[in-house]
Amino acid sequence: MALAENIQAEFKSVEHADAVGQVRQQAFDAFSKLGIPSVRHEEWKYTNVKTKLPETLSVLNSSAPTVPSYNSVTEFNAVKLVFVNGVFTPSLSQYSEQQGITITSLKQAFTTHNQLVEKHYGKLVYFNEEHFAALNTAFATDGAFIHISKNTTAELPVLIVHLFTNGAENFNQTRTLVIAEQGSEIHLIEDFRNLASSAYYNHVSEIYVGANASVNITKLQTETANTTGIHTLEADLARDAKFTCTDISFDGALIRNNVNARLKGENAEAHLYGLYYGVGNSVLDNHILIDHIVPNCQSNQLYKGVLDDEATGVFNGKIFVKQDAQKTNAFQSSKAILLSNEASINSKPQLEIFADDVKCSHGAAIGQLGKNEVFYLRARGITEHDAKAMLTYAFANDIIEKVGNPQIKEHLSTVLRNRLGLAE
Amino acid sequence: MLSIKNLNVSINGKPILKDFNLEIGAGEVHAIMGPNGTGKSTLAATLAGREDYEVTSGEVIYKGKNLLEMSPDERAREGVFLAFQYPVEIPGVSVTNFMKAAVNAKRKHYGLEPMDAKEFLKTMREKMALVEINKEFMSRSLNEGFSGGEKKRNEIFQMAMLEPSLCLLDETDSGLDIDALRIVSNGVNKLRDKDRSFVVITHYQRLLNYIVPDHVHVMYGGKIVKSGGKELALVLEEKGYDWIKEEVGETV
């Protein structure tokens, strides 16, 4: 059976009676109209996703996966939620109770926190427009649920790890819901890892950033070789809210990052950072959107790409400034370096501004490592390989410096050094 | 130390150095002077191994080895050092990390282990003192936002760290005020050694008041047209280059 038919047939076996049954049905109806996008769709014209999803994939969560062993990013003090093929796995997870904070699986929350779930789940995704967000909403039955009460600061970062072991059998539908109430603060890390020869997943994060709340999230796709991973992150910012997302993609048959931040309350600020470093045949696609809906908000997009071998990068950065959003301050910068003649990058800034009193700037640069810089380093005895590695490291490390968590920052520096063959 | 014979160098097919000859012994300081566009910087860049400079004929023997066959980084590891006229700004690479990579590349070349962290820092401090650089320099990005004087002092600092055998100073005096000139020159003078040779490229005699050369050469039209002792620089300062041009004009 083809994937489209699988999806139709398998929906019958998805849970319908829980707190999100109705949303699931709506999302499924929406997906049935949308289907899997082809390159004719404007948002997918650089990335042929159909060729990256085998027709035989099943979208149902596989049941009771065996618990794999894996090397955690780094040992640090964190609340850890581990999922194997989308299914919450308590034996690998690690808790720490804190008053005012609920961290649990979505499956659990569908029952224990059904009112919060009903109010928030599926409400940020645009499933009438977004194919994969619709598919995910129809099929996701588990995931991470995080609720931070008013004026509470999470003492520990929350590390959400997704492990995939089922190869080309499943198109795993993974999900995160974060509700940060007024004045709260939390730091999150989502780490996606392929432990098999290949992996396929479709992830959705919905993040509510309440008034004067702060959410900082780092997404890691550094252990995702031979993986098709599609991400849709929707962040909703209330007044004075602050949202920071740092998206790191180092590998993947196809990694698609949709990061959408909607500024809905005055004085909110959003910072979207990204580093994508493709080798081999990787396709690393970043579609980001900042939607300025109300006045006096700030946003900042800074994405950097390094493309080697035959890798392809995509940067599509949208800034929407709605008519009411006067005094908006929006900044966008996209830079990419190509390390090989076969590598390519498609860069498309897209600014749609309907207010007249705004400050918006954007810049896009694509190039190679500077000849003069390489020569200067070589003139001091540093080999050509090391000179290029040092310059690439400096270029990329600029984004790693934005990562909020020091251990993750250190870890990423090491991963980057290893990839570049650069000694400490 | 260095023997250059009938060296011809072109840039984009245009000949710049024409049958250039120069012999430099160990421990000697040679000043190369001359008007703009005569090939002084081309000489320095060619010796350092810059790619855009095409050697069409001639030979350069450095410590008994064919210098022209070596890559730029190999030349540096073998002890050739070019102090750049325009040092390149490299954001994101700190002076410390850069220096560590350079020092250890050279050590590896000679089969030595990387310098241990303590010794490295100690050496850094010593050499920074030589050109009056303060220690916050260490964590700054290489040349980024440095003033003209800081960039040149940084070049001499690197030279001190790498202990080269052949130092090529390409207009190190340009853009320096009198204090910076004194500091840079003092740094260079402290590095003078019986086993270390210098080629000091400059327009002006001023620098040579501080770094006193053993030999002064005048370049014109891609070759050396006049050589003498340090007193030649004083003549040039007084009379300019026009008389040289006239002299050369008569013989060409």
XYZ file of C-alpha atoms in Angstrom:
676
model
C 0.000 0.000 0.000
C 1.174 3.518 -0.697
C 1.815 5.967 2.128
C -1.311 8.035 1.417
C -3.464 4.912 1.587
C -1.700 3.694 4.731
C -2.528 6.975 6.387
C -6.205 6.700 5.482
C -6.447 3.098 6.659
C -4.445 3.546 9.841
C -6.404 6.498 11.171
C -9.196 4.084 12.100
C -6.975 2.468 14.710
C -5.961 5.714 16.408
C -7.455 6.466 19.817
C -10.573 8.616 19.364
C -12.028 8.793 22.836
C -9.349 10.789 24.674
C -9.200 14.543 25.372
C -7.910 15.367 21.908
C -10.089 13.014 19.821
C -11.994 15.877 18.279
C -8.881 17.867 17.311
C -7.426 14.695 15.873
C -10.440 14.217 13.622
C -10.293 17.856 12.424
C -6.596 17.536 11.710
C -7.134 14.286 9.870
C -9.844 15.837 7.701
C -7.506 18.736 6.957
C -4.655 16.400 6.084
C -6.896 14.336 3.834
C -7.403 17.460 1.736
C -3.738 18.543 1.817
C -1.853 15.265 1.387
C 1.954 15.136 1.235
C 3.218 18.277 -0.539
C 5.020 18.115 -3.867
C 7.657 20.535 -5.183
C 4.858 22.453 -6.866
C 3.900 23.768 -3.441
C 5.620 27.138 -2.827
C 6.826 26.153 0.668
C 8.337 22.897 -0.607
C 9.770 23.938 -3.945
C 13.413 23.443 -2.927
C 12.821 20.192 -1.095
C 11.245 17.139 -2.630
C 9.910 15.552 0.533
C 8.022 12.813 -1.323
C 11.280 11.209 -2.362
C 12.439 11.206 1.272
C 9.497 9.191 2.624
C 9.228 5.514 1.651
C 5.745 4.491 0.514
C 5.692 1.580 2.944
C 5.919 3.685 6.129
C 3.327 3.205 8.808
C 2.284 6.307 10.745
C 1.054 4.482 13.836
C 3.300 4.488 16.875
C 4.950 1.138 17.200
C 3.993 -0.560 20.437
C 6.305 -1.436 23.340
C 9.674 -0.758 21.744
C 12.693 -2.422 23.235
C 14.673 -0.007 25.337
C 17.894 0.902 23.559
C 21.109 2.072 25.085
C 22.518 5.352 23.866
C 25.020 7.977 24.871
C 23.300 10.951 26.376
C 24.378 14.357 25.056
C 26.243 14.948 28.234
C 25.704 14.185 31.855
C 24.255 17.223 33.493
C 21.598 17.943 35.992
C 18.318 18.068 34.101
C 14.833 16.713 34.080
C 14.925 14.178 31.297
C 12.056 12.788 29.264
C 13.067 10.042 26.886
C 10.902 8.739 24.075
C 11.602 5.707 21.965
C 9.867 5.853 18.597
C 7.572 8.486 20.039
C 6.574 6.408 23.075
C 7.435 7.720 26.519
C 10.003 5.487 28.205
C 10.096 6.006 32.002
C 13.068 3.705 32.557
C 15.350 6.057 30.603
C 13.865 9.225 32.034
C 14.839 11.189 35.082
C 12.634 13.366 37.258
C 12.997 16.073 39.787
C 9.916 17.366 41.555
C 9.449 21.105 41.692
C 6.428 22.918 43.074
C 4.425 24.560 40.289
C 5.887 22.529 37.461
C 4.323 19.541 35.768
C 6.499 17.516 33.457
C 4.988 14.321 32.162
C 4.016 12.435 29.032
C 1.228 13.779 26.871
C -0.511 10.425 27.045
C -0.652 10.835 30.814
C -1.651 14.498 30.561
C -4.563 13.678 28.254
C -6.120 12.151 31.381
C -4.606 13.984 34.340
C -4.551 17.496 32.851
C -7.379 17.196 30.368
C -8.617 20.757 30.856
C -5.230 22.316 30.130
C -4.787 19.947 27.213
C -8.180 20.696 25.708
C -7.550 24.423 25.976
C -4.109 24.335 24.363
C -3.450 21.168 22.372
C -3.624 21.633 18.610
C -4.625 25.271 18.985
C -1.371 26.774 17.689
C -0.845 24.614 14.636
C -2.273 25.744 11.329
C -3.404 22.339 10.232
C -5.472 23.667 7.357
C -2.242 24.921 5.756
C 0.536 22.823 7.170
C 0.524 19.298 5.814
C 2.800 17.719 8.359
C 1.423 19.554 11.371
C -1.989 18.242 10.335
C -0.682 14.694 9.927
C 1.021 14.854 13.302
C -2.048 16.222 15.067
C -4.136 13.405 13.589
C -1.796 10.640 14.700
C 0.273 11.752 17.714
C -0.780 9.872 20.841
C 2.158 10.633 23.115
C 4.822 13.249 23.648
C 6.103 15.690 26.245
C 3.812 17.806 28.380
C 5.274 20.689 30.354
C 3.303 23.155 32.402
C 4.940 25.919 34.452
C 2.703 27.831 36.821
C 2.588 31.569 37.186
C 5.827 33.213 38.376
C 7.676 29.922 38.619
C 11.225 29.512 37.394
C 12.224 25.989 36.440
C 15.343 25.226 38.455
C 16.585 22.599 36.050
C 16.616 22.533 32.280
C 14.314 19.992 30.668
C 15.923 17.631 28.194
C 13.559 15.867 25.829
C 15.245 13.043 23.964
C 13.688 11.283 20.999
C 15.317 8.011 20.054
C 14.384 6.206 16.867
C 15.037 2.507 16.416
C 12.379 1.400 13.944
C 14.146 2.345 10.707
C 12.038 2.420 7.580
C 8.991 0.785 9.222
C 7.485 3.837 10.881
C 6.941 7.486 10.262
C 7.042 8.424 13.950
C 4.727 11.223 15.049
C 6.276 12.965 18.039
C 4.940 15.925 19.949
C 5.681 18.516 22.631
C 3.308 20.873 24.431
C 4.764 23.605 26.621
C 2.575 25.979 28.589
C 4.618 28.660 30.350
C 2.236 30.768 32.386
C 2.687 34.444 33.200
C 6.082 35.360 34.632
C 7.483 31.833 34.410
C 10.830 30.802 33.015
C 12.135 27.563 31.530
C 14.982 26.206 29.481
C 14.335 23.271 27.141
C 16.462 21.058 24.952
C 15.017 18.712 22.344
C 17.467 16.117 21.080
C 16.577 13.865 18.137
C 18.632 10.750 17.533
C 18.572 8.017 14.960
C 19.839 4.754 16.468
C 19.004 2.607 13.433
C 20.178 2.631 9.816
C 17.477 5.137 8.966
C 14.731 7.069 10.733
C 11.559 8.941 9.803
C 9.771 11.289 12.118
C 7.403 14.197 12.093
C 7.563 16.421 15.153
C 5.341 19.231 16.373
C 6.037 21.540 19.307
C 3.446 23.960 20.564
C 4.856 26.512 22.955
C 2.801 29.038 24.857
C 4.908 31.851 26.270
C 2.710 33.740 28.730
C 2.922 37.392 29.682
C 6.409 38.282 30.873
C 7.416 34.627 30.663
C 10.645 33.395 29.123
C 11.172 30.181 27.167
C 14.506 29.204 25.704
C 14.669 26.098 23.545
C 17.583 24.395 21.809
C 16.809 21.785 19.160
C 19.510 19.308 18.305
C 19.598 17.300 15.118
C 23.231 16.264 15.318
C 22.773 12.478 15.420
C 20.355 12.273 12.545
C 22.256 10.683 9.661
C 19.970 8.996 7.087
C 17.014 10.592 8.754
C 13.997 12.368 7.411
C 12.876 14.644 10.209
C 10.194 17.252 9.818
C 9.728 19.772 12.582
C 7.021 22.302 13.113
C 7.466 24.594 16.068
C 4.751 27.096 16.875
C 5.449 29.643 19.591
C 2.799 32.033 20.793
C 4.051 35.088 22.651
C 1.945 37.181 25.022
C 2.903 40.697 26.150
C 6.481 41.133 27.452
C 7.196 37.488 26.671
C 10.616 36.372 25.517
C 11.223 33.371 23.300
C 14.579 32.104 22.089
C 15.058 29.134 19.784
C 18.425 27.807 18.656
C 18.112 25.188 15.970
C 21.145 23.019 15.254
C 21.027 20.641 12.269
C 24.158 18.697 11.431
C 22.922 15.719 9.508
C 19.967 14.238 7.751
C 18.666 12.858 4.476
C 16.182 15.663 5.002
C 15.772 17.872 8.024
C 13.023 20.409 7.665
C 12.749 23.012 10.409
C 9.611 25.100 10.437
C 9.922 27.599 13.256
C 7.036 30.016 13.606
C 6.901 32.654 16.314
C 3.781 34.786 16.615
C 4.097 38.006 18.559
C 0.627 38.581 19.937
C 1.307 40.830 22.943
C 3.101 44.165 23.033
C 6.807 44.310 23.951
C 7.286 40.652 23.225
C 10.601 39.569 21.752
C 11.590 36.537 19.716
C 15.101 35.394 18.835
C 15.485 32.628 16.298
C 18.978 31.302 15.728
C 20.038 28.444 13.528
C 23.121 26.583 12.448
C 22.956 23.978 9.711
C 26.017 22.075 8.609
C 25.421 19.596 5.822
C 27.804 16.930 4.575
C 27.292 14.036 2.148
C 23.870 14.299 0.532
C 22.164 16.015 3.437
C 19.297 18.374 2.768
C 18.860 20.848 5.607
C 15.876 23.096 5.138
C 14.971 25.980 7.423
C 11.678 27.777 7.034
C 11.259 30.360 9.722
C 8.578 32.907 10.298
C 8.147 35.772 12.678
C 4.688 37.210 12.695
C 4.454 40.712 14.163
C 0.788 41.131 14.962
C 0.818 43.892 17.592
C 2.919 47.063 18.069
C 6.239 47.519 19.887
C 7.702 44.039 19.491
C 11.225 42.980 18.621
C 12.496 40.051 16.636
C 15.816 38.749 15.549
C 16.656 35.946 13.091
C 20.246 34.856 12.663
C 20.917 31.711 10.636
C 24.225 30.335 9.454
C 24.879 27.475 7.092
C 27.946 25.434 6.199
C 27.553 23.140 3.220
C 30.130 20.597 2.175
C 30.204 17.674 -0.293
C 26.896 17.540 -2.154
C 24.804 18.913 0.683
C 21.948 21.304 0.085
C 20.767 24.037 2.400
C 17.580 26.047 2.340
C 16.884 29.250 4.209
C 13.482 30.835 3.922
C 13.071 33.587 6.478
C 9.760 35.328 6.672
C 8.973 38.476 8.568
C 5.350 39.515 8.558
C 4.518 42.907 10.006
C 0.775 43.299 10.227
C -0.922 46.663 9.813
C -1.301 47.233 13.557
C 2.267 46.292 14.392
C 3.722 49.819 14.465
C 7.135 50.409 16.049
C 8.173 46.888 15.176
C 11.891 46.265 15.270
C 12.767 43.218 13.155
C 16.171 42.015 12.079
C 17.139 39.104 9.859
C 20.519 37.805 8.781
C 21.321 34.681 6.797
C 24.859 33.653 5.994
C 26.113 30.518 4.328
C 29.468 29.225 3.212
C 29.955 26.574 0.588
C 32.963 24.337 1.154
C 32.614 22.354 -2.036
C 31.684 23.027 -5.647
C 28.862 20.502 -5.483
C 27.190 21.981 -2.403
C 24.297 24.361 -2.830
C 22.122 26.763 -0.915
C 18.743 28.277 -1.661
C 18.220 31.447 0.294
C 14.987 33.382 0.255
C 14.286 36.270 2.584
C 10.626 37.204 2.539
C 9.480 40.417 4.181
C 5.844 41.431 4.101
C 5.329 44.722 5.852
C 1.937 46.363 6.189
C 2.713 48.911 8.923
C 4.483 52.162 8.082
C 6.451 52.992 11.224
C 8.767 50.014 11.576
C 12.442 49.181 11.533
C 13.147 46.084 9.475
C 16.456 44.979 8.102
C 17.639 41.868 6.421
C 20.832 40.625 4.882
C 21.775 37.449 3.075
C 25.303 36.435 2.194
C 26.532 33.320 0.466
C 30.190 32.748 -0.134
C 33.288 30.702 0.362
C 35.975 30.940 2.988
C 37.996 34.102 2.470
C 41.233 33.555 0.541
C 43.034 36.262 2.510
C 42.000 34.742 5.829
C 43.152 31.275 4.774
C 46.482 32.669 3.566
C 47.035 34.642 6.748
C 46.662 31.501 8.861
C 48.819 29.425 6.520
C 51.503 32.117 6.614
C 51.833 31.247 10.301
C 52.422 27.570 9.612
C 48.862 26.314 10.046
C 48.031 23.698 7.388
C 45.455 24.488 4.733
C 43.095 21.908 6.262
C 43.409 23.380 9.738
C 43.185 26.963 8.485
C 39.903 26.199 6.736
C 38.658 24.236 9.746
C 39.484 27.092 12.111
C 37.663 29.611 9.938
C 34.638 27.345 9.531
C 34.581 26.743 13.268
C 34.669 30.476 13.967
C 31.831 31.050 11.504
C 29.629 28.328 12.980
C 30.540 28.829 16.623
C 28.901 32.231 16.520
C 25.536 30.406 16.659
C 26.653 27.815 19.204
C 27.511 30.760 21.465
C 23.791 31.580 21.459
C 22.896 28.253 23.087
C 21.746 29.016 26.604
C 22.905 25.855 28.360
C 26.689 25.782 28.993
C 26.988 21.979 28.847
C 25.114 21.782 25.561
C 27.253 24.600 24.225
C 30.409 22.697 25.202
C 29.026 19.503 23.700
C 28.226 21.205 20.402
C 31.658 22.808 20.230
C 33.165 19.351 20.570
C 30.860 17.874 17.913
C 31.785 20.716 15.593
C 35.519 20.336 16.259
C 35.316 16.601 15.621
C 33.498 17.089 12.365
C 36.089 19.625 11.261
C 38.994 17.485 12.426
C 40.187 20.326 14.614
C 42.312 19.646 17.682
C 41.256 21.194 20.992
C 70.203 31.889 4.525
C 68.469 33.075 1.368
C 69.618 33.176 -2.206
C 67.356 34.627 -4.904
C 68.547 34.224 -8.470
C 66.985 35.743 -11.590
C 63.517 35.641 -10.109
C 60.682 36.630 -12.429
C 57.186 37.000 -11.037
C 53.955 37.994 -12.766
C 50.515 38.882 -11.499
C 47.710 38.189 -13.973
C 50.309 37.845 -16.722
C 51.926 41.185 -15.941
C 55.627 40.907 -15.028
C 56.383 42.580 -11.698
C 59.717 41.157 -10.574
C 62.274 41.058 -13.376
C 65.464 39.058 -12.975
C 65.570 39.875 -9.297
C 68.719 38.863 -7.401
C 69.503 39.010 -3.703
C 71.779 37.161 -1.287
C 71.124 37.301 2.445
C 73.439 35.826 5.025
C 72.495 34.582 8.495
C 71.973 37.383 11.007
C 71.909 40.139 8.388
C 69.370 42.924 8.146
C 68.594 44.061 4.607
C 66.427 47.086 3.939
C 64.622 47.267 0.631
C 63.486 50.713 -0.342
C 62.031 52.240 -3.446
C 59.039 54.107 -4.810
C 55.522 52.665 -4.989
C 54.803 49.989 -7.544
C 58.351 48.734 -7.962
C 57.636 45.237 -6.663
C 58.727 45.414 -3.024
C 55.543 43.888 -1.621
C 55.424 41.398 -4.501
C 58.823 40.150 -3.380
C 57.577 39.633 0.178
C 54.341 37.946 -0.943
C 56.197 35.665 -3.355
C 58.621 34.550 -0.666
C 55.696 33.843 1.677
C 53.978 31.776 -1.031
C 50.938 33.804 -1.955
C 48.978 31.981 -4.662
C 48.194 34.793 -7.073
C 51.889 35.452 -7.661
C 53.174 33.405 -10.533
C 56.868 32.622 -10.595
C 57.750 32.396 -14.291
C 61.447 31.680 -13.837
C 64.331 31.860 -11.398
C 65.111 30.178 -8.107
C 64.920 30.848 -4.409
C 67.076 28.750 -2.131
C 66.325 29.033 1.577
C 68.609 27.155 3.994
C 69.665 24.918 1.114
C 66.082 24.050 0.115
C 64.009 25.094 -2.868
C 61.597 27.535 -1.237
C 59.347 27.784 -4.281
C 58.376 24.123 -4.013
C 56.999 24.542 -0.512
C 53.411 25.415 0.391
C 52.914 28.695 2.272
C 52.369 26.871 5.575
C 55.405 24.655 5.057
C 57.546 27.766 4.465
C 56.239 29.223 7.714
C 56.977 26.032 9.632
C 60.482 26.065 8.124
C 61.001 29.530 9.599
C 59.897 32.091 7.030
C 57.769 34.818 8.582
C 55.920 37.574 6.749
C 54.803 40.518 8.851
C 51.833 41.656 6.788
C 51.415 45.190 5.581
C 47.673 44.729 6.085
C 47.078 42.061 8.745
C 43.783 40.262 8.130
C 40.909 40.527 10.619
C 39.595 37.110 11.617
C 36.442 37.297 13.733
C 35.816 34.377 16.056
C 39.434 33.175 16.206
C 41.081 34.412 19.385
C 44.709 35.470 19.455
C 45.386 32.666 21.938
C 43.796 29.877 19.883
C 45.432 31.111 16.725
C 48.857 31.308 18.348
C 48.432 27.877 19.920
C 47.604 26.379 16.514
C 50.577 28.117 14.879
C 53.109 27.240 17.596
C 51.982 23.623 17.724
C 51.940 23.268 13.927
C 55.597 24.245 13.941
C 56.401 21.932 16.848
C 54.683 19.041 15.116
C 56.743 19.763 12.000
C 59.891 19.221 14.070
C 58.496 16.134 15.779
C 57.762 17.836 19.086
C 54.728 17.411 21.341
C 52.288 20.330 21.623
C 53.494 22.940 24.107
C 51.927 22.396 27.509
C 49.338 24.968 28.545
C 51.384 26.502 31.343
C 54.494 26.972 29.270
C 52.426 28.351 26.415
C 50.821 31.017 28.603
C 54.153 31.937 30.087
C 55.683 32.341 26.625
C 52.682 34.383 25.485
C 53.127 36.786 28.412
C 56.853 37.175 27.789
C 56.430 37.907 24.113
C 53.512 40.250 24.672
C 55.693 42.282 27.022
C 58.206 42.620 24.206
C 55.806 44.742 22.160
C 53.922 46.189 25.159
C 50.656 44.349 24.530
C 48.392 43.856 27.541
C 46.884 40.521 28.359
C 43.263 41.251 27.358
C 44.626 40.903 23.820
C 44.793 37.154 24.284
C 41.050 36.648 24.259
C 40.270 39.143 21.514
C 39.476 38.016 17.990
C 42.525 38.140 15.786
C 43.057 41.711 14.513
C 39.330 42.392 14.726
C 38.814 46.017 15.671
C 42.547 46.450 16.351
C 43.979 49.895 15.639
C 46.675 50.179 12.970
C 49.365 50.224 15.644
C 47.867 47.235 17.486
C 47.814 45.198 14.283
C 51.491 45.852 13.617
C 52.474 45.120 17.210
C 50.486 41.903 16.933
C 52.522 40.938 13.871
C 55.802 41.419 15.755
C 54.359 39.548 18.737
C 53.594 36.583 16.462
C 57.085 36.798 15.058
C 58.487 36.612 18.577
C 56.292 33.591 19.364
C 57.266 31.652 16.243
C 60.998 32.441 16.363
C 61.519 32.409 12.595
C 64.866 32.389 10.777
C 63.860 34.744 7.993
C 61.641 37.703 8.832
C 60.027 39.667 6.038
C 58.704 42.998 7.275
C 56.379 44.441 4.658
C 55.976 48.154 5.366
C 55.627 47.501 9.039
C 56.094 51.240 9.631
C 53.104 52.321 7.550
C 50.315 53.824 9.609
C 52.358 53.940 12.811
C 52.684 56.983 15.008
C 56.064 57.700 16.566
C 55.354 55.795 19.806
C 54.108 52.696 18.026
C 57.081 52.878 15.674
C 59.422 52.904 18.646
C 57.674 49.934 20.277
C 57.606 47.889 17.077
C 61.243 48.681 16.300
C 62.352 47.817 19.822
C 60.541 44.499 19.457
C 62.332 43.783 16.215
C 65.715 44.808 17.609
C 65.322 42.472 20.565
C 64.726 39.634 18.108
C 67.908 40.355 16.157
C 70.165 37.367 16.398
C 73.148 35.897 14.603
C 70.939 33.137 13.195
C 68.000 35.325 12.241
C 67.870 37.444 9.095
C 65.545 40.315 8.260
C 64.253 41.867 5.092
C 62.799 45.248 5.982
C 60.649 46.723 3.239
C 59.906 50.413 3.634
C 59.342 53.642 1.790
C 60.915 55.771 4.435
C 64.258 56.105 6.071
C 62.511 56.870 9.384
C 62.132 53.197 10.347
C 65.810 52.607 9.630
C 66.772 55.062 12.372
C 65.383 52.472 14.750
C 66.131 49.236 12.932
C 69.611 49.872 11.615
C 70.257 47.725 8.518
C 73.497 46.118 7.394
C 72.583 46.614 3.743
C 70.232 48.939 1.904
C 68.884 48.129 -1.553
C 66.856 50.303 -3.851
C 64.266 48.602 -6.019
C 62.995 50.087 -9.207
C 61.154 48.464 -12.090
C 61.101 45.023 -10.488
C 64.758 44.698 -9.575
C 67.462 46.047 -7.301
C 69.145 48.967 -8.998
C 71.410 50.174 -6.229
C 72.867 48.653 -3.068
C 74.902 50.134 -0.275
C 75.331 50.377 3.452
C 73.037 52.093 5.898
C 74.252 55.511 4.678
C 72.407 54.908 1.375
C 69.129 55.306 3.223
C 70.171 58.767 4.373
C 71.002 59.785 0.811
C 67.578 58.589 -0.321
C 65.902 60.498 2.487
C 67.681 63.671 1.431
C 67.496 63.374 -2.347
C 64.375 61.281 -2.926
C 64.169 58.618 -5.639
C 64.301 60.789 -8.739
C 68.076 60.626 -9.105
C 67.867 56.825 -9.003
C 65.235 56.869 -11.732
C 67.494 59.108 -13.818
C 70.492 56.865 -13.256
C 68.508 53.796 -14.214
C 66.956 55.602 -17.147
C 70.460 56.221 -18.520
C 71.464 52.582 -18.336
C 68.212 51.030 -19.628
